[in-house]
mmCIF file of C-alpha atoms in Angstrom:
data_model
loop_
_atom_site.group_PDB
_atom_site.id
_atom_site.type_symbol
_atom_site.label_atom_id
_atom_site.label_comp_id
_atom_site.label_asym_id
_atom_site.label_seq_id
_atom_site.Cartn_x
_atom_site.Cartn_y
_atom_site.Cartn_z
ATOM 1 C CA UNK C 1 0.000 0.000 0.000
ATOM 2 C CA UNK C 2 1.392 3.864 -0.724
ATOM 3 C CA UNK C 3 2.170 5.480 1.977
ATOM 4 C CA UNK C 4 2.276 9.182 3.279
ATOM 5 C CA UNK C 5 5.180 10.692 5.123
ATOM 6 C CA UNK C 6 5.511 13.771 7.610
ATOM 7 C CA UNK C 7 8.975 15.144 6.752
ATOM 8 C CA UNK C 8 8.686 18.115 9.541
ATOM 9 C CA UNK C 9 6.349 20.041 10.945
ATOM 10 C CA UNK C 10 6.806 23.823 12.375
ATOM 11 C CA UNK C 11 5.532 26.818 13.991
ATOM 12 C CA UNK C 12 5.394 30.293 14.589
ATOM 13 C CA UNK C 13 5.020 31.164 18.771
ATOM 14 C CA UNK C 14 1.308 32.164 19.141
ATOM 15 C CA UNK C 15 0.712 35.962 19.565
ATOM 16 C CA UNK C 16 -2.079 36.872 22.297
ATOM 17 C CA UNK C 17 -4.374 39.305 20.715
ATOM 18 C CA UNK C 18 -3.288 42.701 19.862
ATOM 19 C CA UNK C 19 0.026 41.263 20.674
ATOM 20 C CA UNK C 20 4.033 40.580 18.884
ATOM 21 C CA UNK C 21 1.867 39.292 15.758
ATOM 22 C CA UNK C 22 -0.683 41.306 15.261
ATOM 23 C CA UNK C 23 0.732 43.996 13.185
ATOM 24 C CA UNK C 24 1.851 41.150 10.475
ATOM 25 C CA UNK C 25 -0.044 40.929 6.899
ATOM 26 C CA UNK C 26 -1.492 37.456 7.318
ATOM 27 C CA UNK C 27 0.151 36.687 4.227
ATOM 28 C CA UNK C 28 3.841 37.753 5.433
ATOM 29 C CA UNK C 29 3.039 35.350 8.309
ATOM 30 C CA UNK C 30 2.568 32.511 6.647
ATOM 31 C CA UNK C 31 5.192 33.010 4.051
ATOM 32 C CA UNK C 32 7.643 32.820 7.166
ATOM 33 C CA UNK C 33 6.468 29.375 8.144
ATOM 34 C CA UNK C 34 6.223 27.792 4.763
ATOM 35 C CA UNK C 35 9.747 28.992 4.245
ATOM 36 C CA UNK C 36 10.833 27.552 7.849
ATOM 37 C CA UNK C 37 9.218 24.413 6.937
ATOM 38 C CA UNK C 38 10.891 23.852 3.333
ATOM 39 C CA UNK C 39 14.303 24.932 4.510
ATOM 40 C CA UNK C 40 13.968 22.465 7.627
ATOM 41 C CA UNK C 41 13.304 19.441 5.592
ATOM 42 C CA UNK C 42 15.580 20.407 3.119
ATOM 43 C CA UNK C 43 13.860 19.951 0.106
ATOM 44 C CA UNK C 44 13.480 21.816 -2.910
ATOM 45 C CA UNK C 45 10.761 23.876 -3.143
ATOM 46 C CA UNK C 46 10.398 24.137 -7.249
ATOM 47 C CA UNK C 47 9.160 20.087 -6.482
ATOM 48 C CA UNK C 48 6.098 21.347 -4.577
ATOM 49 C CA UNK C 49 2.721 20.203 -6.014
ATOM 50 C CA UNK C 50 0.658 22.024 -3.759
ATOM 51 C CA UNK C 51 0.331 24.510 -0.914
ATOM 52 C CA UNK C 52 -3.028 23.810 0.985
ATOM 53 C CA UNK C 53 -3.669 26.315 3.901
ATOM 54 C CA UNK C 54 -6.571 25.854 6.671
ATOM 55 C CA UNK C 55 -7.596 30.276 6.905
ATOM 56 C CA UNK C 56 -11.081 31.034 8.220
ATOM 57 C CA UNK C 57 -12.776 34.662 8.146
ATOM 58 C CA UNK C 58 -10.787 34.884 4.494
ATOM 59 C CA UNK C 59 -11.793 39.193 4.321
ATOM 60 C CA UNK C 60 -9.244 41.586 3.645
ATOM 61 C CA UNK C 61 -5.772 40.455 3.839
ATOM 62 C CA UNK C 62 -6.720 36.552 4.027
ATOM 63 C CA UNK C 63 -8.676 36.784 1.564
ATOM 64 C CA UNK C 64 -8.063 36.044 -2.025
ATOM 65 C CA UNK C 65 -6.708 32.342 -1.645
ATOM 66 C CA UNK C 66 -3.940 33.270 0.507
ATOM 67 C CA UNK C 67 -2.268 29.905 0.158
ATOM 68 C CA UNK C 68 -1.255 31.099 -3.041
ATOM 69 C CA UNK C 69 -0.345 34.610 -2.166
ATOM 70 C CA UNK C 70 1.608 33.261 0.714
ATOM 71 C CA UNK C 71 3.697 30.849 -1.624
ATOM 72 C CA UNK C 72 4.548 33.821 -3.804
ATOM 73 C CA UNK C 73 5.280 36.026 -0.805
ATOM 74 C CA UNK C 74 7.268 33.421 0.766
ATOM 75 C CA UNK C 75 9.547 33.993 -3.085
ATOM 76 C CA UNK C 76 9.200 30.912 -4.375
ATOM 77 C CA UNK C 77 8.143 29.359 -7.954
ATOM 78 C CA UNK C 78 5.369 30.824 -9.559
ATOM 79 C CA UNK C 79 4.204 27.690 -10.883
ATOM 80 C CA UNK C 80 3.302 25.698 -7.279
ATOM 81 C CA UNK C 81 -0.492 26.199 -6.803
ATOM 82 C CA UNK C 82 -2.540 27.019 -3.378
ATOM 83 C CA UNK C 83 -5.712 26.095 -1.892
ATOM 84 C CA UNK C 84 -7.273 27.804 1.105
ATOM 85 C CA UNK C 85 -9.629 25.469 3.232
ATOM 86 C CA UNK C 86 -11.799 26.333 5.769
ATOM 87 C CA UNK C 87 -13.315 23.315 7.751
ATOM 88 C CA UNK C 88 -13.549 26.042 11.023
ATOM 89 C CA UNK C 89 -11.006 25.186 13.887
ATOM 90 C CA UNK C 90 -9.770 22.011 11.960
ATOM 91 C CA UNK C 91 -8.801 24.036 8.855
ATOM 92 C CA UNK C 92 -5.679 23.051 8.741
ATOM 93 C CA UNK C 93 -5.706 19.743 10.374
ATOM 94 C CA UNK C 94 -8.157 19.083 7.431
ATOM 95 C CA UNK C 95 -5.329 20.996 4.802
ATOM 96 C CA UNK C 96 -2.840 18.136 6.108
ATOM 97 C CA UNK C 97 -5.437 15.614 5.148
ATOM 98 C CA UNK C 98 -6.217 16.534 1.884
ATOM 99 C CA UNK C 99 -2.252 16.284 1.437
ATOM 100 C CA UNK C 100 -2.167 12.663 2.930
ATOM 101 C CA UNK C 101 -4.919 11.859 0.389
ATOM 102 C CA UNK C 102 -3.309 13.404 -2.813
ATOM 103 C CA UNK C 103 0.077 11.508 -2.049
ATOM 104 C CA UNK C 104 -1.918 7.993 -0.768
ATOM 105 C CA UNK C 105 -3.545 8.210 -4.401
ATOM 106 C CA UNK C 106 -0.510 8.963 -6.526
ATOM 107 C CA UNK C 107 -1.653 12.084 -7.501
ATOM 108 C CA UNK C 108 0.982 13.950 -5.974
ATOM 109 C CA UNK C 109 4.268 13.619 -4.270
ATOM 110 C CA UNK C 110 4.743 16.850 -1.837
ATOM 111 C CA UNK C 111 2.938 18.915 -0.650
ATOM 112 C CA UNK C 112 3.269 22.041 1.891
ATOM 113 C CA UNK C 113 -0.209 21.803 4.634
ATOM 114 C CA UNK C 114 -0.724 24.532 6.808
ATOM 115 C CA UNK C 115 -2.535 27.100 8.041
ATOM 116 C CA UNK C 116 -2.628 31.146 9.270
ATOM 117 C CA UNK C 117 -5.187 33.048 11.135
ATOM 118 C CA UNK C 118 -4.589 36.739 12.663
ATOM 119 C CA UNK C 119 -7.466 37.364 14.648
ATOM 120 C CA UNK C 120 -6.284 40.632 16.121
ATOM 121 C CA UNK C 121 -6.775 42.238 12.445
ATOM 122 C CA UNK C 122 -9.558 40.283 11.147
ATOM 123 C CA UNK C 123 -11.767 39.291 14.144
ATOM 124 C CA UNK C 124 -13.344 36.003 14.668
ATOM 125 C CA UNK C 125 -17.007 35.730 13.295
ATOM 126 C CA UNK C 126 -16.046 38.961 11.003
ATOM 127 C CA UNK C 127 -16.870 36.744 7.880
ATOM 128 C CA UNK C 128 -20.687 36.337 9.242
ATOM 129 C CA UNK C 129 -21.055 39.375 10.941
ATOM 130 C CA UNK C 130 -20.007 41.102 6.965
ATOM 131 C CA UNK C 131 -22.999 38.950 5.776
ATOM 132 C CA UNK C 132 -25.184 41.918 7.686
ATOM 133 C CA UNK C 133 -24.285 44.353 5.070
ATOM 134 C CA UNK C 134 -26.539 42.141 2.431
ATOM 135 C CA UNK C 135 -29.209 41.431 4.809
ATOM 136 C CA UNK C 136 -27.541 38.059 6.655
ATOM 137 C CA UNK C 137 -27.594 38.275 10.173
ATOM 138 C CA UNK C 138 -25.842 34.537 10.459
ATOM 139 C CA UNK C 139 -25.858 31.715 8.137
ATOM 140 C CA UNK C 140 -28.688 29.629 8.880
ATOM 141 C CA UNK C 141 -31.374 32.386 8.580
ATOM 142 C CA UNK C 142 -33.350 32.393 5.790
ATOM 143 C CA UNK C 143 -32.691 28.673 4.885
ATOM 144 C CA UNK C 144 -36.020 27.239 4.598
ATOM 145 C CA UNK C 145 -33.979 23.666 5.120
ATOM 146 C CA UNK C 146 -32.552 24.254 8.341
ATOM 147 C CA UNK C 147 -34.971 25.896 10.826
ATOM 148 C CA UNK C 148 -37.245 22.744 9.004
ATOM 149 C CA UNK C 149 -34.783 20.819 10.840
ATOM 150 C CA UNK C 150 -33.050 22.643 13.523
ATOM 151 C CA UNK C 151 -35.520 25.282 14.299
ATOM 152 C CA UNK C 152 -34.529 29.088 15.394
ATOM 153 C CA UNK C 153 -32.148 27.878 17.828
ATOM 154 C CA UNK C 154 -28.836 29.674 18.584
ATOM 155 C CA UNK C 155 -25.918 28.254 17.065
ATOM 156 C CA UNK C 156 -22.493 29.226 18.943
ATOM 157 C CA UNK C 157 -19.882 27.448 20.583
ATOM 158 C CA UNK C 158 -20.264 29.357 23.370
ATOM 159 C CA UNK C 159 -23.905 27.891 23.982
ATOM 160 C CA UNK C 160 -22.776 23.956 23.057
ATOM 161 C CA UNK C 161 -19.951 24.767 25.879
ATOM 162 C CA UNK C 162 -22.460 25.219 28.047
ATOM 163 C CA UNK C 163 -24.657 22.513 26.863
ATOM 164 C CA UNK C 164 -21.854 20.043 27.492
ATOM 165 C CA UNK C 165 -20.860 21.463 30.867
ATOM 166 C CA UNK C 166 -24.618 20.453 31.979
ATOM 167 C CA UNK C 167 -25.129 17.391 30.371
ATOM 168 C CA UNK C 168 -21.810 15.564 31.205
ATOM 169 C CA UNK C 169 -22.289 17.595 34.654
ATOM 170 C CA UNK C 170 -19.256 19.489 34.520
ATOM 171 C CA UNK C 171 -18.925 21.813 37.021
ATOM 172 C CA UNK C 172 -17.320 25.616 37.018
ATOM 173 C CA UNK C 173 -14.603 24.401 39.246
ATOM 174 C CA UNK C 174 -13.638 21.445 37.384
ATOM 175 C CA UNK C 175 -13.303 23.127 34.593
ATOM 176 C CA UNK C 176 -11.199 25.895 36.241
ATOM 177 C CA UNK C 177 -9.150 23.247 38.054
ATOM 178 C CA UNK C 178 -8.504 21.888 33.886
ATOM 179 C CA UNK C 179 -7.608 25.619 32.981
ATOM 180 C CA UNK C 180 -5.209 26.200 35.581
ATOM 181 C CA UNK C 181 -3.347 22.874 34.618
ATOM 182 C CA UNK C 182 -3.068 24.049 31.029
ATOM 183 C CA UNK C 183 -1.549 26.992 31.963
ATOM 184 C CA UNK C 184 1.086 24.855 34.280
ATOM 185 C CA UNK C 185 1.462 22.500 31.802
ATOM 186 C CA UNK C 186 2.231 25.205 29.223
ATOM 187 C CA UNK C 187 4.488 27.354 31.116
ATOM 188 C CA UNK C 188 6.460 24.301 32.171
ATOM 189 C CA UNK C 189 7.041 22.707 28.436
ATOM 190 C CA UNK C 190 7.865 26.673 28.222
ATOM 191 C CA UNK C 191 10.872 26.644 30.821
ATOM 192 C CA UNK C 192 12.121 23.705 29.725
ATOM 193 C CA UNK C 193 12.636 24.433 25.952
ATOM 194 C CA UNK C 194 10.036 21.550 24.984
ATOM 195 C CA UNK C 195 9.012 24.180 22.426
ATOM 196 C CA UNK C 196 11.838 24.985 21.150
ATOM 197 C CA UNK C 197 12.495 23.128 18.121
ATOM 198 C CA UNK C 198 9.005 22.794 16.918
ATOM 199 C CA UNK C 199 8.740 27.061 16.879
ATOM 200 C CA UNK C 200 10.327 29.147 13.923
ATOM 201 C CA UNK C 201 11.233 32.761 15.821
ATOM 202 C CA UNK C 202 9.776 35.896 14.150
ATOM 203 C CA UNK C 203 11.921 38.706 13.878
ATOM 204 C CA UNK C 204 13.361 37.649 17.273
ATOM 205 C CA UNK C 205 10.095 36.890 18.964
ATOM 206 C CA UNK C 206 10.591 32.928 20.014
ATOM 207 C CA UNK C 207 7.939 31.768 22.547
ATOM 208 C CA UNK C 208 4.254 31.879 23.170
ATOM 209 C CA UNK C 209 2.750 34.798 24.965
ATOM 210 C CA UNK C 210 -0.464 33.165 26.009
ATOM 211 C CA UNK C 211 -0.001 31.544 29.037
ATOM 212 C CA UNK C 212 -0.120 33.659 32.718
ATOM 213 C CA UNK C 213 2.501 32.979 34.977
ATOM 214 C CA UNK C 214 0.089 34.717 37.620
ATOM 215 C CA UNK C 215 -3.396 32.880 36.924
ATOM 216 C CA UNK C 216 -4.517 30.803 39.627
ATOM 217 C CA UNK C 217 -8.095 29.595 41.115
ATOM 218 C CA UNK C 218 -8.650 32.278 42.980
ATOM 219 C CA UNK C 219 -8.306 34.756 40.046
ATOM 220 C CA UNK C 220 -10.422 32.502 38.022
ATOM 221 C CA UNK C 221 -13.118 32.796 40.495
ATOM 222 C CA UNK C 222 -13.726 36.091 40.556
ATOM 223 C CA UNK C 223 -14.538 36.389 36.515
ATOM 224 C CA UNK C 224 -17.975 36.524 35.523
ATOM 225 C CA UNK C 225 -19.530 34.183 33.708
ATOM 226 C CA UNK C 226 -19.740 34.443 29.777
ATOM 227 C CA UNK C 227 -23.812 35.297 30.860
ATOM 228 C CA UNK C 228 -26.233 34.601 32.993
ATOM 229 C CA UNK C 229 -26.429 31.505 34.542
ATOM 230 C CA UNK C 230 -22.963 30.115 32.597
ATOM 231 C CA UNK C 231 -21.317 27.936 34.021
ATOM 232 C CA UNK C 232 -18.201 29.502 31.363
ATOM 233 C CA UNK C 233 -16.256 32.148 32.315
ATOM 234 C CA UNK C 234 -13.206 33.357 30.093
ATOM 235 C CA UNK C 235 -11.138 31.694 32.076
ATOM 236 C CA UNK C 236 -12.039 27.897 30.301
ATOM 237 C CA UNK C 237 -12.398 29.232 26.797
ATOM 238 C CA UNK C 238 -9.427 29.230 24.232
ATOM 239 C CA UNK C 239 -7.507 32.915 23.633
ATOM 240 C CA UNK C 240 -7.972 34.780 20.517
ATOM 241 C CA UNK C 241 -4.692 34.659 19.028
ATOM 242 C CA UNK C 242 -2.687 35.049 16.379
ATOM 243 C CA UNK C 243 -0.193 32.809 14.493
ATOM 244 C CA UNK C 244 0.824 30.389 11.438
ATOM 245 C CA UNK C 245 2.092 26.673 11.274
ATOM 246 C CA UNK C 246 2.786 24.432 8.103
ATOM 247 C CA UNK C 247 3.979 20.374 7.487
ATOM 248 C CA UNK C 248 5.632 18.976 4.595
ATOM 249 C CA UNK C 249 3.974 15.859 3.244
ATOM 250 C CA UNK C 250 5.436 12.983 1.087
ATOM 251 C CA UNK C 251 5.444 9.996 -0.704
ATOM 252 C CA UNK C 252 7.461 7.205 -0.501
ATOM 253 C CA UNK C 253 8.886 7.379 -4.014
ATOM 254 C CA UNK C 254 9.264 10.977 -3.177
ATOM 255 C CA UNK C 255 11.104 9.891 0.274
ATOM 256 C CA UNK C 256 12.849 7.765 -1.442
ATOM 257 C CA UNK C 257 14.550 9.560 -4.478
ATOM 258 C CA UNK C 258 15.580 12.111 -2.691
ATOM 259 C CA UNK C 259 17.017 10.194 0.485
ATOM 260 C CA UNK C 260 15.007 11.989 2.927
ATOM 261 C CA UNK C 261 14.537 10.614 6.265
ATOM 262 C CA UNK C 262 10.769 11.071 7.251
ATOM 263 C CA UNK C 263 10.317 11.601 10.880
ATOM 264 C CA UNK C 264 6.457 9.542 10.984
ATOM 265 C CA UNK C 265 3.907 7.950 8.927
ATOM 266 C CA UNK C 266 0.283 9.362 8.510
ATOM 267 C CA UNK C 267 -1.083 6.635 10.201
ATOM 268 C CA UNK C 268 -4.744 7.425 10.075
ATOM 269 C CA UNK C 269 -6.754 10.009 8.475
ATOM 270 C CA UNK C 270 -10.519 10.610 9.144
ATOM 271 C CA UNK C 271 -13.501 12.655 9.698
ATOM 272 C CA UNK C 272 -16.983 12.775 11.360
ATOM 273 C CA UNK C 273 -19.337 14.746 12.631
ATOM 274 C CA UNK C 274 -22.363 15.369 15.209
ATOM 275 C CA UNK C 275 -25.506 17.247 15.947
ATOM 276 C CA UNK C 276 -24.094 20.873 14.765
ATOM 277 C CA UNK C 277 -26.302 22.599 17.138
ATOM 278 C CA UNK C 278 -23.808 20.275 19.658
ATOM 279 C CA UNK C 279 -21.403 21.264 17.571
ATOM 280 C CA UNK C 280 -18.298 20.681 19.974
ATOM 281 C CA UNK C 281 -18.953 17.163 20.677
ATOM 282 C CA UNK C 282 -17.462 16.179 17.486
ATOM 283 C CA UNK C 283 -14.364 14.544 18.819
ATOM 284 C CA UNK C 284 -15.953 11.886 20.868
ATOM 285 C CA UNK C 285 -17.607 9.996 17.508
ATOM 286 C CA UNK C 286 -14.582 11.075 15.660
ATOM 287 C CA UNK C 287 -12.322 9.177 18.356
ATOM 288 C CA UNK C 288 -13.702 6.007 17.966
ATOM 289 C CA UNK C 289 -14.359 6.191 14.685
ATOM 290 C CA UNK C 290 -10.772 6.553 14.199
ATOM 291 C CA UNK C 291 -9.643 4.086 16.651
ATOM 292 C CA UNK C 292 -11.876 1.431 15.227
ATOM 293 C CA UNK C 293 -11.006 2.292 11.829
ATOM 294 C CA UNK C 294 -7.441 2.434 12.410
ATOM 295 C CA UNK C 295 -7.439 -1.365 14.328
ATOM 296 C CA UNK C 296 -6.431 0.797 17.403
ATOM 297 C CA UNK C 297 -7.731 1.244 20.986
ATOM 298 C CA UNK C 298 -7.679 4.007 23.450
ATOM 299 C CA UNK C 299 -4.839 2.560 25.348
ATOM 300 C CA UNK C 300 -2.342 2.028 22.115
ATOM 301 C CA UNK C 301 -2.457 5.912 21.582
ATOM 302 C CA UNK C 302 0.822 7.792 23.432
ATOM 303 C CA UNK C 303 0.091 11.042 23.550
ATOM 304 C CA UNK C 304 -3.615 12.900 22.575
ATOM 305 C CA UNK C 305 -3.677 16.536 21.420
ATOM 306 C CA UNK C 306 -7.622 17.112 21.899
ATOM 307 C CA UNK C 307 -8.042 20.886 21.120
ATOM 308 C CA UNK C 308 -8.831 22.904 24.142
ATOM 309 C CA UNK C 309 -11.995 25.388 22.303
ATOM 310 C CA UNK C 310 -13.351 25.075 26.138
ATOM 311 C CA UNK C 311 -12.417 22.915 29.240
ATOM 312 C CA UNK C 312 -15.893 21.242 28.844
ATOM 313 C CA UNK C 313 -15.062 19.876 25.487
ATOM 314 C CA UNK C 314 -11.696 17.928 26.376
ATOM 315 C CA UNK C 315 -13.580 17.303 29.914
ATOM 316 C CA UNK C 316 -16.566 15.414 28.026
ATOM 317 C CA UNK C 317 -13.910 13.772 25.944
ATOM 318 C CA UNK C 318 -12.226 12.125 28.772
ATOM 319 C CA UNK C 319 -15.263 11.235 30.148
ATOM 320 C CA UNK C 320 -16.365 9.242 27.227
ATOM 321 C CA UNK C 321 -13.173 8.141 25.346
ATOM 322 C CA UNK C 322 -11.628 6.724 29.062
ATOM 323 C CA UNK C 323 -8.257 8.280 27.514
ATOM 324 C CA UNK C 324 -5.706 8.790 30.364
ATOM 325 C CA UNK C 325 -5.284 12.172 31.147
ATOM 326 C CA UNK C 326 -1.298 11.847 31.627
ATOM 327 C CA UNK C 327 -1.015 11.531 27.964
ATOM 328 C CA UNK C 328 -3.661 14.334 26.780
ATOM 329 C CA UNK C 329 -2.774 18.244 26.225
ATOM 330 C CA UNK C 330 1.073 17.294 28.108
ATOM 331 C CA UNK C 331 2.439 20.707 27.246
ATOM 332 C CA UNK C 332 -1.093 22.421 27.885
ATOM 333 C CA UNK C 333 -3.429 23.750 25.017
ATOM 334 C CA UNK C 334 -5.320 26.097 23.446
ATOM 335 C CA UNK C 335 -6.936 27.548 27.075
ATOM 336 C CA UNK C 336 -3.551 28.911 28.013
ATOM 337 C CA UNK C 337 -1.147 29.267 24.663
ATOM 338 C CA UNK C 338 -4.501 30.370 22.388
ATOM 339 C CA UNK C 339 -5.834 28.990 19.261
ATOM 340 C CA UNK C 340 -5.259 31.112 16.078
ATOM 341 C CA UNK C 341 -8.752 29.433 14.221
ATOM 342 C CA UNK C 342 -7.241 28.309 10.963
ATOM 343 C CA UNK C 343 -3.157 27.490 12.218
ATOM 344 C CA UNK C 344 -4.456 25.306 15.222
ATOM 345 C CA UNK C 345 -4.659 22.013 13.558
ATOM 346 C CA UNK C 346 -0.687 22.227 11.960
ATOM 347 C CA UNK C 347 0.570 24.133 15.079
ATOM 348 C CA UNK C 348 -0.810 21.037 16.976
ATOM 349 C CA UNK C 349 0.568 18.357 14.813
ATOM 350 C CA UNK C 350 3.812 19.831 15.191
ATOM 351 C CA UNK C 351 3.680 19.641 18.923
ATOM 352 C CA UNK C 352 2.411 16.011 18.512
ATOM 353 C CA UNK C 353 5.129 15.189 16.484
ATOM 354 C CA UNK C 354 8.219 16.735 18.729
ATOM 355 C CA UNK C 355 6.461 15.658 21.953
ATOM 356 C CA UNK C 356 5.873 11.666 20.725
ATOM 357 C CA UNK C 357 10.545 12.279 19.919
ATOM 358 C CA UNK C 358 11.052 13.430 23.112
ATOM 359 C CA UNK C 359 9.281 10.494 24.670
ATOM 360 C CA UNK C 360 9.949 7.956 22.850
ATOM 361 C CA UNK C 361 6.846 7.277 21.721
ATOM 362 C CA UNK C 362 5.159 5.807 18.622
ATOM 363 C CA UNK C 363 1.386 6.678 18.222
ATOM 364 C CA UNK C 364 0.211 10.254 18.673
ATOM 365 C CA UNK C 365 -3.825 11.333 18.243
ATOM 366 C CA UNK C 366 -4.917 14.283 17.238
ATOM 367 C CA UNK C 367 -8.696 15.607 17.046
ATOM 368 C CA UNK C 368 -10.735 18.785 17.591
ATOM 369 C CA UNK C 369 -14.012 20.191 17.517
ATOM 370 C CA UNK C 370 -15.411 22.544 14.768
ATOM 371 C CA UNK C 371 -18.007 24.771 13.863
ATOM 372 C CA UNK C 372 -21.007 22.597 12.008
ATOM 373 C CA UNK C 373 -20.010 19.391 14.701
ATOM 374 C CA UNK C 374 -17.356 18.294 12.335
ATOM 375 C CA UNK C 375 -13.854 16.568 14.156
ATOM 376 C CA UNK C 376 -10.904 15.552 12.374
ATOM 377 C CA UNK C 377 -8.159 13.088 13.822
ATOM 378 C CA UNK C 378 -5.064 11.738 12.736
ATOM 379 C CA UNK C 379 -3.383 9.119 13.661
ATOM 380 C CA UNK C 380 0.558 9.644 13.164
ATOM 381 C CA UNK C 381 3.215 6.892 13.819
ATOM 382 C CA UNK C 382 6.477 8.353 14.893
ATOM 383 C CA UNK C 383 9.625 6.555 13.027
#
């Protein structure tokens, strides 16, 4: 069977809002990581078939197909194509699938996945809130097909956060107790340089700015909640952030004419999805999907990356997957180093892939939730 290889996998640090990345053209950002990612596997960027890039909210400066007008602003050939995809949060996790699948069919032989997202200039939501202008107020509105099905409802994933917090009976303080652990877990892969080689500096700016050294319980405790009667609070959401992460993908022929050393297989690629007013509990059908599909259980997986959108979301997960928590979110998540929207899924991988190295260890998961109730995972095998 063809196989598909990860050759590297890279990062920028993630700005906080308003923050060390927030004055950069979206564009500018990502050419910086697609050039970090080419010149760290050492290949040849005129043998590129594709540049696939997860961007959501694509107005302004990420508009356009910007995975072609980062290629060109990174300087390189003009005749490399680029795809923007937006599958929500797992935009680019999704981008690195679409690469598996084009090398797995013998379509293609490398290809650059990634993914960019500068929320301080372009804001999250601004895509649907610009529908307003042309008399949108969201996107289910006016479909006679949906609110046949799903009614009026709200749709956010600030509502299905508190939907799962209720049903799985997830209380504020567990889900303050996960938060604070992020942040430790974050601030000590931090101190000890675990981030180190999987982050590209930009213009001299080298590590994450999200995490507080000062949080603690008792500060979390005296936010409000998101509104009345939440049981979410900033505190246990994801930070709006700012930041761009690629991976090179290959084929074996690809691999092996050029003598590259791969450092892990794609191991499993797949999709599902859930009730989309849910929306967030994606991950938990998408797990054992995966698992089953992949002739895997729970307990053969090393490490998990399960996207932290909200503490409820990787809390239900545990709940229902059994996954040990020792092995999920080891160098904290998206709660305390932020979760720039269309670079989370690569910027994830690539902490997958450098964490599973440092360990030792062979499988690594990755899944999160996304607008609609979709949830990717892969399923990489460290060589």
């Amino acid at each position: 069977m063809p196989e598909a290889f990860l050759l590297d996998a890279v990062r920028t640090p993630v700005g906080r809002r308003g923050g060390a990345l927030s004055g950069w053209h979206p564009a500018d950002l990502a050419a910086h990581i697609i050039r970090a990612v080419v010149s760290r596997a050492g290949v040849d960027p005129d043998l590129v078939d594709d540049v696939i890039l997860g961007c959501t909210d694509t107005l302004g400066p990420q508009s356009g197909n910007i995975a072609r007008t980062a290629w060109l602003a990174a300087g390189y050939p003009h005749h490399v194509p680029g795809v923007t995809v937006d599958r929500q949060c797992g935009s680019s996790q999704q981008a690195v699938h679409f690469a598996a699948q084009a090398v797995l069919s013998g379509t293609q032989d490398l290809v650059v996945a990634g993914g960019v997202q500068n929320m301080s200039r372009i804001p999250i939501s601004a895509a649907m809130l610009a529908g307003r202008e042309y008399g949108f107020d969201d996107p289910f509105s006016g479909s006679k097909g949906w609110q046949e099905r799903y009614g009026s409802a709200e749709v956010s994933q600030f509502r299905s956060a508190d939907m799962i917090a209720e049903h799985w009976d997830i209380t504020r303080e567990a889900m303050e107790a996960y938060a604070l652990r992020s942040h430790q877990r974050a601030l000590a892969a931090i101190d000890t340089g675990r981030f180190t080689a999987e982050i590209a500096p930009v213009d001299g700016f080298s590590v994450d700015e999200g995490p507080r050294r000062d949080t603690s319980l008792e500060r979390m405790q005296g936010l409000k909640p998101l509104s009345e009667g939440s049981r979410l609070t900033a505190a246990v959401a994801s930070q709006i952030s700012d930041g761009a992460s690629a991976a090179l993908i290959a084929s074996e022929a690809f691999v092996q004419e050029h003598g590259l050393t791969p450092r892990a297989r794609i191991h499993h690629i797949s999709v599902r999805a859930a009730d989309p007013v849910w929306m967030l509990t994606g991950p938990i059908p998408a797990t054992a999907h995966a698992l089953r599909k992949a002739g895997l259980t729970v307990d053969d997986i090393d490490l998990f990356e399960v996207n932290e959108a909200f503490a409820s979301v990787v809390l239900a997960w545990l709940d229902e997957t059994g996954a040990n928590p020792d092995r999920v979110n080891v160098n904290g998540g998206g709660i305390a180093l932020g979760h720039p929207i269309g670079a989370t899924g690569t910027k994830l991988l690539a902490t997958l892939l450098h964490e599973l190295e440092r360990r030792n260890g062979r499988y690594g998961l990755q899944t999160m939730c996304e607008g609609g109730g979709t949830a990717n995972v892969t399923i990489i095998e460290r060589l």
